[in-house]
mmCIF file of C-alpha atoms in Angstrom:
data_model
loop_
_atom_site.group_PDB
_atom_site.id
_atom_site.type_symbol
_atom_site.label_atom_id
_atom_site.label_comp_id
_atom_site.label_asym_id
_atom_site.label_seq_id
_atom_site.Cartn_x
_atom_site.Cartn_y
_atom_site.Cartn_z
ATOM 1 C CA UNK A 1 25.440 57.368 -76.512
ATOM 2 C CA UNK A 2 28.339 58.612 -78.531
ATOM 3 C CA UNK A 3 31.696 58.038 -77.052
ATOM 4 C CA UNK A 4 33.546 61.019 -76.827
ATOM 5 C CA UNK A 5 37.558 61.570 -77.188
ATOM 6 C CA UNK A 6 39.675 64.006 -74.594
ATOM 7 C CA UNK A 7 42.497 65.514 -74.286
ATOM 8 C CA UNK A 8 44.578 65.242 -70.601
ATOM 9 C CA UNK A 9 46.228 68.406 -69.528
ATOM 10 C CA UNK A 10 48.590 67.018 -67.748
ATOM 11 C CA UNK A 11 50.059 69.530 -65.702
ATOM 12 C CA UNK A 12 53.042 66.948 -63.995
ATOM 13 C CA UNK A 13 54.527 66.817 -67.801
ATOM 14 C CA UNK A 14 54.038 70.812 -68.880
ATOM 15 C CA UNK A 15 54.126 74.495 -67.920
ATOM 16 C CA UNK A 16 51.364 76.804 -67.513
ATOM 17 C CA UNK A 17 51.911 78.570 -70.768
ATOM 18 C CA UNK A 18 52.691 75.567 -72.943
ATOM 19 C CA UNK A 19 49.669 73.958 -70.806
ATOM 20 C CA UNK A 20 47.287 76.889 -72.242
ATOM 21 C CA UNK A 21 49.336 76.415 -75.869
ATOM 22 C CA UNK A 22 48.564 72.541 -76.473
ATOM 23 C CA UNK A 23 44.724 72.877 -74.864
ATOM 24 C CA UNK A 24 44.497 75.124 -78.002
ATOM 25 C CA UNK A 25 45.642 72.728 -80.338
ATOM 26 C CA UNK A 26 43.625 69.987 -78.856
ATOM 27 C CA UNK A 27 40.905 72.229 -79.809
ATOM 28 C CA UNK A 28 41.822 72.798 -82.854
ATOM 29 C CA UNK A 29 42.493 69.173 -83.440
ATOM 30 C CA UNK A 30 38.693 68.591 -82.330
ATOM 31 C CA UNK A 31 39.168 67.070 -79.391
ATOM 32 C CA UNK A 32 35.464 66.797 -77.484
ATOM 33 C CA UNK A 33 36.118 67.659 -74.325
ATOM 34 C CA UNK A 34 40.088 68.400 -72.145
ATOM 35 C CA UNK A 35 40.515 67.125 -68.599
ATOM 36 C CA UNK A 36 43.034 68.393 -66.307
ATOM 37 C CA UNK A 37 44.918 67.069 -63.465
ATOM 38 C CA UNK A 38 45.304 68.808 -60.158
ATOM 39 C CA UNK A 39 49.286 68.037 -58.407
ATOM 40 C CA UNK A 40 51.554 69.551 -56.355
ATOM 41 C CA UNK A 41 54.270 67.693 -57.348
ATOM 42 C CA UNK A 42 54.904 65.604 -60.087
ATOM 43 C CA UNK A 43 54.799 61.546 -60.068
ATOM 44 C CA UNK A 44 58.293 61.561 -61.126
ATOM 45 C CA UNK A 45 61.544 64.094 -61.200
ATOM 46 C CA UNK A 46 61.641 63.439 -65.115
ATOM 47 C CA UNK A 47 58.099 64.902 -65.890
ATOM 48 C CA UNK A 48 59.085 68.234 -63.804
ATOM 49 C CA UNK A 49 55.923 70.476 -63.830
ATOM 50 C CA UNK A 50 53.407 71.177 -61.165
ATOM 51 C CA UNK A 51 51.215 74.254 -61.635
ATOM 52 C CA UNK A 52 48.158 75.735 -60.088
ATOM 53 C CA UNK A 53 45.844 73.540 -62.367
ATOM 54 C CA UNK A 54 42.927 76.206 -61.444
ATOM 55 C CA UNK A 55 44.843 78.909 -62.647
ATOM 56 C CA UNK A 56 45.943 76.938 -65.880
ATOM 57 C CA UNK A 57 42.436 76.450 -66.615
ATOM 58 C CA UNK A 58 40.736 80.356 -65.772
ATOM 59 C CA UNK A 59 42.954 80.570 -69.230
ATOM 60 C CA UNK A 60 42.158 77.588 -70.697
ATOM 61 C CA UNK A 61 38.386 78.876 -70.429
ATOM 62 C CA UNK A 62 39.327 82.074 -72.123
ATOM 63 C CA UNK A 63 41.398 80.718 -74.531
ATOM 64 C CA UNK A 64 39.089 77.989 -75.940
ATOM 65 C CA UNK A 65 35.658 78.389 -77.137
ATOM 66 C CA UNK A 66 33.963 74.578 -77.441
ATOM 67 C CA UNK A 67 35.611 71.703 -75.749
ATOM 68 C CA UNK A 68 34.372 70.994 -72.182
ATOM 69 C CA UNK A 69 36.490 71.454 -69.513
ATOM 70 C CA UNK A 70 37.278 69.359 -66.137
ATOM 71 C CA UNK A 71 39.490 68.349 -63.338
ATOM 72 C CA UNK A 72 40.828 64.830 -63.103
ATOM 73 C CA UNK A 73 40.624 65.204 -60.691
ATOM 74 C CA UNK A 74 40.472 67.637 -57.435
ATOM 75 C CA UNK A 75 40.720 65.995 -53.773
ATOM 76 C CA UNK A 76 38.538 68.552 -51.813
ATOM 77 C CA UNK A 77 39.526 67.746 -48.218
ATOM 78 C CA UNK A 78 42.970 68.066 -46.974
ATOM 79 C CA UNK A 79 45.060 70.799 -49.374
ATOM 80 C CA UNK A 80 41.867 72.719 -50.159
ATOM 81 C CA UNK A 81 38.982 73.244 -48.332
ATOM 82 C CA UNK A 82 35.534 72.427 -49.657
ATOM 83 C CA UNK A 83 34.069 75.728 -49.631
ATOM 84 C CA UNK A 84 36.903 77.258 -51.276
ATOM 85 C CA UNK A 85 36.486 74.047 -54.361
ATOM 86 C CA UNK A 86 32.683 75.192 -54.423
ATOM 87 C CA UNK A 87 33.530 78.689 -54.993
ATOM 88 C CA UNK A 88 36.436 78.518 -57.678
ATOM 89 C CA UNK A 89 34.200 75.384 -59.423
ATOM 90 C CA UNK A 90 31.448 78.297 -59.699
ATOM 91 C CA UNK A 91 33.435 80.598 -61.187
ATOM 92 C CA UNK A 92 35.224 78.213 -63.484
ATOM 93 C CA UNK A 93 32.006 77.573 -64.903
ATOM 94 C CA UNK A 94 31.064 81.000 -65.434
ATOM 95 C CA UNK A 95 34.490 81.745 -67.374
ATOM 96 C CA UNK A 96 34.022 78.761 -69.825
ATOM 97 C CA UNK A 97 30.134 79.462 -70.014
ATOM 98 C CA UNK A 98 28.927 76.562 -68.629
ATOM 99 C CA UNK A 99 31.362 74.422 -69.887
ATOM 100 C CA UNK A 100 33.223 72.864 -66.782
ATOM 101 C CA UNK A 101 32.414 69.643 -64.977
ATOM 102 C CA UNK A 102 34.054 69.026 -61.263
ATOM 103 C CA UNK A 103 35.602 66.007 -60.712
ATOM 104 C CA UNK A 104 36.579 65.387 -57.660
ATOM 105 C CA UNK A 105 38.630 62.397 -55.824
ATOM 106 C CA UNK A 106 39.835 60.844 -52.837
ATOM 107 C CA UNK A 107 43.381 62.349 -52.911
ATOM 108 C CA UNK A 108 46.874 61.285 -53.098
ATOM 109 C CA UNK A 109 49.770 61.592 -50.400
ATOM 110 C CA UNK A 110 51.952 62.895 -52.835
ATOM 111 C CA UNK A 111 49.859 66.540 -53.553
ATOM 112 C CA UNK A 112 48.241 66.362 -49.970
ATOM 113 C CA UNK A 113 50.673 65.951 -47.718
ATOM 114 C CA UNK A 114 52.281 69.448 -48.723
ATOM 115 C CA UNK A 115 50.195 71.134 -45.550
ATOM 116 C CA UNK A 116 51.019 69.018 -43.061
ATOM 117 C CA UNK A 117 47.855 68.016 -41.755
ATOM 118 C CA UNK A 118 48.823 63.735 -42.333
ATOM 119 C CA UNK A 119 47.341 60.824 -44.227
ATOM 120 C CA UNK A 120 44.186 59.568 -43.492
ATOM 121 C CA UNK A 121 43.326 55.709 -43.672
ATOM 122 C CA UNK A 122 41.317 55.228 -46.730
ATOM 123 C CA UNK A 123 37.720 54.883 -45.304
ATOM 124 C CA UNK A 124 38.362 58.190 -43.306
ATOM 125 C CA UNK A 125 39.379 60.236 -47.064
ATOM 126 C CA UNK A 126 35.971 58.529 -48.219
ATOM 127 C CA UNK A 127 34.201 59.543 -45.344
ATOM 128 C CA UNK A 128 36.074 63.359 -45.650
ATOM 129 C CA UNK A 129 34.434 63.601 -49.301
ATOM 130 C CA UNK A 130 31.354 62.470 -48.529
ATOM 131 C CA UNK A 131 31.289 65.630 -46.465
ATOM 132 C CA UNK A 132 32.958 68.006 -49.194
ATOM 133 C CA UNK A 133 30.498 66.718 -51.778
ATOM 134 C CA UNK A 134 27.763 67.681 -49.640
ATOM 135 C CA UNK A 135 29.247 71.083 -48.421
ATOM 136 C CA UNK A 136 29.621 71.642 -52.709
ATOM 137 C CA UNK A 137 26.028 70.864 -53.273
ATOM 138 C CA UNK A 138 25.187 72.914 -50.252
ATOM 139 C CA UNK A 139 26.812 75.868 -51.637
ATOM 140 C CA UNK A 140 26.242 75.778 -55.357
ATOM 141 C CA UNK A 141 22.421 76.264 -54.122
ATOM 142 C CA UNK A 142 23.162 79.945 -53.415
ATOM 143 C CA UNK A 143 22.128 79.787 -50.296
ATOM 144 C CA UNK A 144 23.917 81.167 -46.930
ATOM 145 C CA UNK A 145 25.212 78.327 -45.290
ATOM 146 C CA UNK A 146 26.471 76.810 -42.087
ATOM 147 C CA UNK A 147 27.518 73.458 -41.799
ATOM 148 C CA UNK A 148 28.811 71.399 -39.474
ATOM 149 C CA UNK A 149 30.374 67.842 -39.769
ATOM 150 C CA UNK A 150 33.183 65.433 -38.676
ATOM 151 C CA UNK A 151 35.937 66.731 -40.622
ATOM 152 C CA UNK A 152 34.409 69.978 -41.802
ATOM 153 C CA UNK A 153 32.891 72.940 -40.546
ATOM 154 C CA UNK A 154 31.378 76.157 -42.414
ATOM 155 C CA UNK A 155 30.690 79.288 -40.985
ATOM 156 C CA UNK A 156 28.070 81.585 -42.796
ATOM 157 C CA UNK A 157 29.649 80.623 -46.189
ATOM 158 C CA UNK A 158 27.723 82.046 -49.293
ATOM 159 C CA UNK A 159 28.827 82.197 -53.421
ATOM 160 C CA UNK A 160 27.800 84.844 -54.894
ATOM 161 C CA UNK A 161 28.926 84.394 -58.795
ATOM 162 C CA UNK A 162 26.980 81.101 -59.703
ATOM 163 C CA UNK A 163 25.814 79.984 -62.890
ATOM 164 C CA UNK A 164 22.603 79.469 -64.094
ATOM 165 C CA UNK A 165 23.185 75.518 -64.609
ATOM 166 C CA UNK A 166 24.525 74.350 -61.971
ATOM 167 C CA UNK A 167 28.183 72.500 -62.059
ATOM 168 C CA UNK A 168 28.051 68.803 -62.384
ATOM 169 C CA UNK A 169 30.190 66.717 -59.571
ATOM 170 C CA UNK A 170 31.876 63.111 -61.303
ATOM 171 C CA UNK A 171 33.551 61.335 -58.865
ATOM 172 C CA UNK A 172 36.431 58.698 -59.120
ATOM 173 C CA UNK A 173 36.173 55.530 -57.649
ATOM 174 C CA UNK A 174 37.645 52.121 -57.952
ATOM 175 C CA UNK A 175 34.951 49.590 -56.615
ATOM 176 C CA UNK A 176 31.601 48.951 -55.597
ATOM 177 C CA UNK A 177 31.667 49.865 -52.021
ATOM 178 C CA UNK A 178 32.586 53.471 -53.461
ATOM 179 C CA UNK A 179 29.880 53.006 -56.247
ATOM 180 C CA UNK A 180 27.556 52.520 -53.798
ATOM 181 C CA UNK A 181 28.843 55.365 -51.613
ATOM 182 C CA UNK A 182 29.308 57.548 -54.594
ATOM 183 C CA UNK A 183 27.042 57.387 -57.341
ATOM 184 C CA UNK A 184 24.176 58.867 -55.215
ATOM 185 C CA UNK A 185 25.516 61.638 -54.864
ATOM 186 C CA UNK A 186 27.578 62.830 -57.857
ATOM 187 C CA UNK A 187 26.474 63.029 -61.603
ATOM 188 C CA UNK A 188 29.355 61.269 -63.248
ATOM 189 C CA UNK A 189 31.415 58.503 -63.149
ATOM 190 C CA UNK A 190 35.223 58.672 -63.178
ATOM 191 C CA UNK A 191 37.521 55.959 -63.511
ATOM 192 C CA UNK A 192 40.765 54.559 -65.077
ATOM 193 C CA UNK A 193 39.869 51.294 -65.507
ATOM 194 C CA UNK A 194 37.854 49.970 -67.960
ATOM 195 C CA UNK A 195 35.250 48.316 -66.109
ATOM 196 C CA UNK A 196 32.004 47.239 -67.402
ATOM 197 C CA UNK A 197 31.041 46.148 -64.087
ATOM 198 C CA UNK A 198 31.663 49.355 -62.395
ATOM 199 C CA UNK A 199 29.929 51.128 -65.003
ATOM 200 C CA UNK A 200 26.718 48.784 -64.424
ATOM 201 C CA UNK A 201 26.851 49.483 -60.930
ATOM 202 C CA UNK A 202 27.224 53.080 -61.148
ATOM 203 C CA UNK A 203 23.955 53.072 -63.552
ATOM 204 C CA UNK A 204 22.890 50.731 -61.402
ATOM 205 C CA UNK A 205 23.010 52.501 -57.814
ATOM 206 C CA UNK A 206 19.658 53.339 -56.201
ATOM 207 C CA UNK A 207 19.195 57.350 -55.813
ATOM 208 C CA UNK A 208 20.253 59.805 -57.798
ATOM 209 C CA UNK A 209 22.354 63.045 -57.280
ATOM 210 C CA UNK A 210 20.851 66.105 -55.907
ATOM 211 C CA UNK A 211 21.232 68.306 -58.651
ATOM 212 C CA UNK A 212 21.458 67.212 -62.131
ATOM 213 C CA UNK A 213 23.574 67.991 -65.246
ATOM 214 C CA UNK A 214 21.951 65.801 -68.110
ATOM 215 C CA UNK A 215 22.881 62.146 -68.500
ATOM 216 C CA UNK A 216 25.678 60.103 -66.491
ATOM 217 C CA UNK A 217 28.437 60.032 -68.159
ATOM 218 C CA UNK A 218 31.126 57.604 -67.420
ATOM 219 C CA UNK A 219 34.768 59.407 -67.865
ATOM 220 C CA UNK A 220 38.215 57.149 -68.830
ATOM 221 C CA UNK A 221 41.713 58.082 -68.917
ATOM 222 C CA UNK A 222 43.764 56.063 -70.756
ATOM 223 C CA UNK A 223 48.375 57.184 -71.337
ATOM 224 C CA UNK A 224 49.587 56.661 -74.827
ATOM 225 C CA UNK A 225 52.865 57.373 -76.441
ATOM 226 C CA UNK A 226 52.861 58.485 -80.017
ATOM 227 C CA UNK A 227 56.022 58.992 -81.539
ATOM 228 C CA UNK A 228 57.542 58.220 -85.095
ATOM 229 C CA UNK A 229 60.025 56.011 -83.616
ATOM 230 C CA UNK A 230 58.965 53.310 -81.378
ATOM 231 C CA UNK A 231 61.866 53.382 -79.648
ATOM 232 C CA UNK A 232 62.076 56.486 -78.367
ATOM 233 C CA UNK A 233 58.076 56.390 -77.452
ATOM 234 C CA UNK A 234 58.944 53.255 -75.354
ATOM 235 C CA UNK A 235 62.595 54.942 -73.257
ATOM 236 C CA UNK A 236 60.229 58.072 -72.850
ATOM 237 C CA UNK A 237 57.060 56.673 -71.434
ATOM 238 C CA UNK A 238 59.598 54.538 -69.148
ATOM 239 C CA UNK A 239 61.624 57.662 -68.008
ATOM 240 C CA UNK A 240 58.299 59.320 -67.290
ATOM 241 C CA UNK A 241 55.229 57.364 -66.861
ATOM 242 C CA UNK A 242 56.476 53.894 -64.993
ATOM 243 C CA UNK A 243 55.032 55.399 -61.922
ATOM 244 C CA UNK A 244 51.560 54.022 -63.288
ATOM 245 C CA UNK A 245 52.626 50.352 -63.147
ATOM 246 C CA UNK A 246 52.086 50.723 -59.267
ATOM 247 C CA UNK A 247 48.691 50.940 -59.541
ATOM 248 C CA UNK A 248 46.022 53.366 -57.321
ATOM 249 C CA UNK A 249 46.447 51.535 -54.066
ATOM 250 C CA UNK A 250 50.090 52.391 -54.157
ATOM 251 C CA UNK A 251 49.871 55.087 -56.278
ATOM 252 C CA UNK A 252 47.514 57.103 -53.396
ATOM 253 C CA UNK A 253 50.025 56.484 -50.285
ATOM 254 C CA UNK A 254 53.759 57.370 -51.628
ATOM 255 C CA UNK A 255 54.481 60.536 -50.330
ATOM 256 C CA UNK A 256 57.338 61.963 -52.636
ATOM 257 C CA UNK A 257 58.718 61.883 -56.379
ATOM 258 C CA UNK A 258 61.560 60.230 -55.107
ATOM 259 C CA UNK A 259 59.202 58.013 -53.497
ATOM 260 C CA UNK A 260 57.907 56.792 -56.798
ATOM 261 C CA UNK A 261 61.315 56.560 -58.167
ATOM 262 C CA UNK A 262 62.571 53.899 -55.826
ATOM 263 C CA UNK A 263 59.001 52.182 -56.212
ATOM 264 C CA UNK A 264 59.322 51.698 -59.977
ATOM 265 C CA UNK A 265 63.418 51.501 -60.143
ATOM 266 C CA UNK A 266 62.605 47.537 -61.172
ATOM 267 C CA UNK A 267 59.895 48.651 -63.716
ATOM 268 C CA UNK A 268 61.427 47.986 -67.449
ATOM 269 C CA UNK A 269 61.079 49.562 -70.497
ATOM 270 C CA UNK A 270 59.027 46.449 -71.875
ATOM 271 C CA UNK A 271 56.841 46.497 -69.001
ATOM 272 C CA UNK A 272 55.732 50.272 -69.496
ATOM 273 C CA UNK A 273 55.713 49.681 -72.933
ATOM 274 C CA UNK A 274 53.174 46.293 -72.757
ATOM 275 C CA UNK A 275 50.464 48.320 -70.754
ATOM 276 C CA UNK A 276 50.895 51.808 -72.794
ATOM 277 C CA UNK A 277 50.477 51.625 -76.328
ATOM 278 C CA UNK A 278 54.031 53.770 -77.604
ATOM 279 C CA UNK A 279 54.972 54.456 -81.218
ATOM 280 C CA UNK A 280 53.327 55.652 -84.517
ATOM 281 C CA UNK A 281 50.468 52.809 -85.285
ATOM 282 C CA UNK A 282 47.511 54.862 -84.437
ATOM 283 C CA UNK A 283 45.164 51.226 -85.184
ATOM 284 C CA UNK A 284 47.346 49.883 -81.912
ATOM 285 C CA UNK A 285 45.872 52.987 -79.995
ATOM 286 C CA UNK A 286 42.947 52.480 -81.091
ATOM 287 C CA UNK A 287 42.762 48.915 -79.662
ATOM 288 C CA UNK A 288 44.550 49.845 -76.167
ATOM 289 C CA UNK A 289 41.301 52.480 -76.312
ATOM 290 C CA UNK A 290 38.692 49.967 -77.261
ATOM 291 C CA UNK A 291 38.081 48.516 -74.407
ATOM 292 C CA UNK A 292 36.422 51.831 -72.441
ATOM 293 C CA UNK A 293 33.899 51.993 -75.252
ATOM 294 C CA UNK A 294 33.163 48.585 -74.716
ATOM 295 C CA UNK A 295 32.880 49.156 -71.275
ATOM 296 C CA UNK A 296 29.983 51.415 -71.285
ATOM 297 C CA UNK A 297 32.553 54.406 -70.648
ATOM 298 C CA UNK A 298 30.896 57.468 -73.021
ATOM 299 C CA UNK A 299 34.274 59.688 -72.734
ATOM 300 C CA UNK A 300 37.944 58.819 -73.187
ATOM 301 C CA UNK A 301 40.505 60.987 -72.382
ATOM 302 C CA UNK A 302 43.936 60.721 -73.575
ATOM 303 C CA UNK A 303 47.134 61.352 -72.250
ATOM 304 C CA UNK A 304 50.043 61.616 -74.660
ATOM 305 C CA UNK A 305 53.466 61.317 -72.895
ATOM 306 C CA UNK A 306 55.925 63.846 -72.727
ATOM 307 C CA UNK A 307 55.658 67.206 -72.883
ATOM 308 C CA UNK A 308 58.680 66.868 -75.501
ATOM 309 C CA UNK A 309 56.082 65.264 -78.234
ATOM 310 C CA UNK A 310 53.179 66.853 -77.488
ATOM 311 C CA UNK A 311 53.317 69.850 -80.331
ATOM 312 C CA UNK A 312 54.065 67.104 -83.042
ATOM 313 C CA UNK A 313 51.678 64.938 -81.476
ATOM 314 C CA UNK A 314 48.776 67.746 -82.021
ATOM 315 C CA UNK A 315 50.184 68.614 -85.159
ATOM 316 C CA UNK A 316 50.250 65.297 -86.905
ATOM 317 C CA UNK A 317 48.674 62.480 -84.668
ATOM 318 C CA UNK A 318 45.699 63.615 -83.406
ATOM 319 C CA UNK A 319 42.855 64.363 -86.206
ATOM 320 C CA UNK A 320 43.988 61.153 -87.634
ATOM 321 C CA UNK A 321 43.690 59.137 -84.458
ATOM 322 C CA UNK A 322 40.293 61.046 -83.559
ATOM 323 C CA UNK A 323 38.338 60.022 -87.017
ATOM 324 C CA UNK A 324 39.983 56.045 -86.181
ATOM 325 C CA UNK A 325 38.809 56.077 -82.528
ATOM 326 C CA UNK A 326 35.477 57.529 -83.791
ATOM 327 C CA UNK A 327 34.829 55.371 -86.782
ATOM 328 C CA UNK A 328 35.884 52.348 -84.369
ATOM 329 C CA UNK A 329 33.831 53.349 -81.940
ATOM 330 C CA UNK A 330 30.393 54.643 -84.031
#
């Protein structure tokens, strides 16, 4: 299979306008497919953005006419109920014709929290999507349903704008007891690692989902930090992307920005800059990116740093570093 290249929306870095702006340009730049994230807050004070992502991307859908479109993802159990994901996922799709893909996830603290309903242990936010995913499948039937569960209930809940294809559900997860859980029940993987042994597993896993959307795909997300000068690619990625040296098991429990901040106060600028690849060799890129193709991963999707760079970045960077990651990767 092909791998495929992405562009994030990263709505923690950039405003909804400028968000709707650069998903143009990634277009433009022929980008395959553009993932966005779903906060409430930022990771850190210095990326200062938060928008509705759902909002961000009813534009993005009329503004863009090829790439696909998905979350990266949306935790459907504690700020948003799962019948209300099922209904705006069905409409998303009919606004980009087909073109959007729900991925969904186990939450963080730092976007959840914001409704005051607490932090679940992990096993209990697993167990909570578990439900949602099945509440989404449930619903996307068309059918008039009421549902009751452990976490969840639904009372007589019906969509009524669906589209003929129904939405495909990836699903992020970070080991096998979540493949296992998971991969039955969802049509994609999602991940940030690049694992070949998660990706085997997923492919792997007994059962398949309920309703399909062609073949699994396996979905990476990898930060870079293109700028002419080296330099300043390494002080920005530091200033606003240090937060993912904690990695996802701290990552999902710090409550606040300023959380994250006293977290990563120790974090230097050659730390960031030895896991993110930051300046203007595109071949360096391409090697931090290699290793998801190798992995079995069939999409990449890249985050550039900063909403500062990101015009010149689409501008300049990206149709070059597309035909390298493609020709690498063929």
């Amino acid at each position: 299979m092909t791998t495929r290249f992405g562009y994030t929306l990263m709505t923690e870095q950039s405003g909804p306008k400028d968000l709707v702006r650069h998903a143009v340009a990634a277009e433009r730049a022929r980008f395959d497919f553009e993932v966005a994230s779903d906060h409430y807050f930022p990771w850190l004070a210095a990326q200062g953005h938060a928008p509705y992502a759902w909002s961000v991307l009813g534009a993005v859908a009329q503004a863009t006419e090829r790439v696909d479109l998905m979350t990266y993802v949306t935790c459907p159990t504690i700020r948003y109920h799962p019948a209300v994901v099922a209904q705006k996922a069905a409409t998303l799709a009919l606004l980009s014709d087909d073109r959007f893909t729900l991925g969904l996830g186990a939450g963080e603290n730092l976007n959840e929290h914001v409704v005051g309903q607490g932090w679940p242990s992990v096993d209990a936010r697993q167990d909570m999507l578990v439900e949602a995913i099945e509440i989404i499948r449930a619903l996307h039937t068309g059918d008039l349903v009421t549902w009751e569960g452990d976490y969840f209930r639904v009372d007589s809940a019906r969509i009524w704008d669906l589209p003929e294809t129904p939405v495909g559900i990836g699903v992020a997860v970070g080991g096998e007891k979540a493949v296992q859980r998971f991969a039955p029940l969802s049509d994609h993987l999602v991940a940030t690692e690049p694992s070949a042994d998660l990706v085997s597993a997923w492919n792997g896993t007994d059962g398949a989902p309920t309703i399909g959307s062609g073949p699994a795909r396996a979905v990476g997300q990898i930060p870079i930090c293109w700028d002419p000068d080296r330099d300043a690619a390494v002080a920005r990625a530091h200033e606003q992307f240090r937060w993912f040296a904690g990695g996802w098991s701290v990552n999902a429990d710090l409550p606040t920005t300023a959380g994250f901040a006293g977290a990563t106060q120790f974090v230097r600028p050659e730390d960031v800059a030895d896991n993110i690849p930051c300046g203007p060799d595109l071949d360096a890129i391409v090697e931090a990116v290699k290793p998801f193709w190798e992995a079995g991963f069939t999409d990449v999707a890249l985050v550039q740093v900063g909403d500062s760079s990101l015009d010149a970045f689409l501008a300049e960077a990206a149709e070059p570093l597309l035909e390298k990651l493609r020709a690498a990767s063929s």
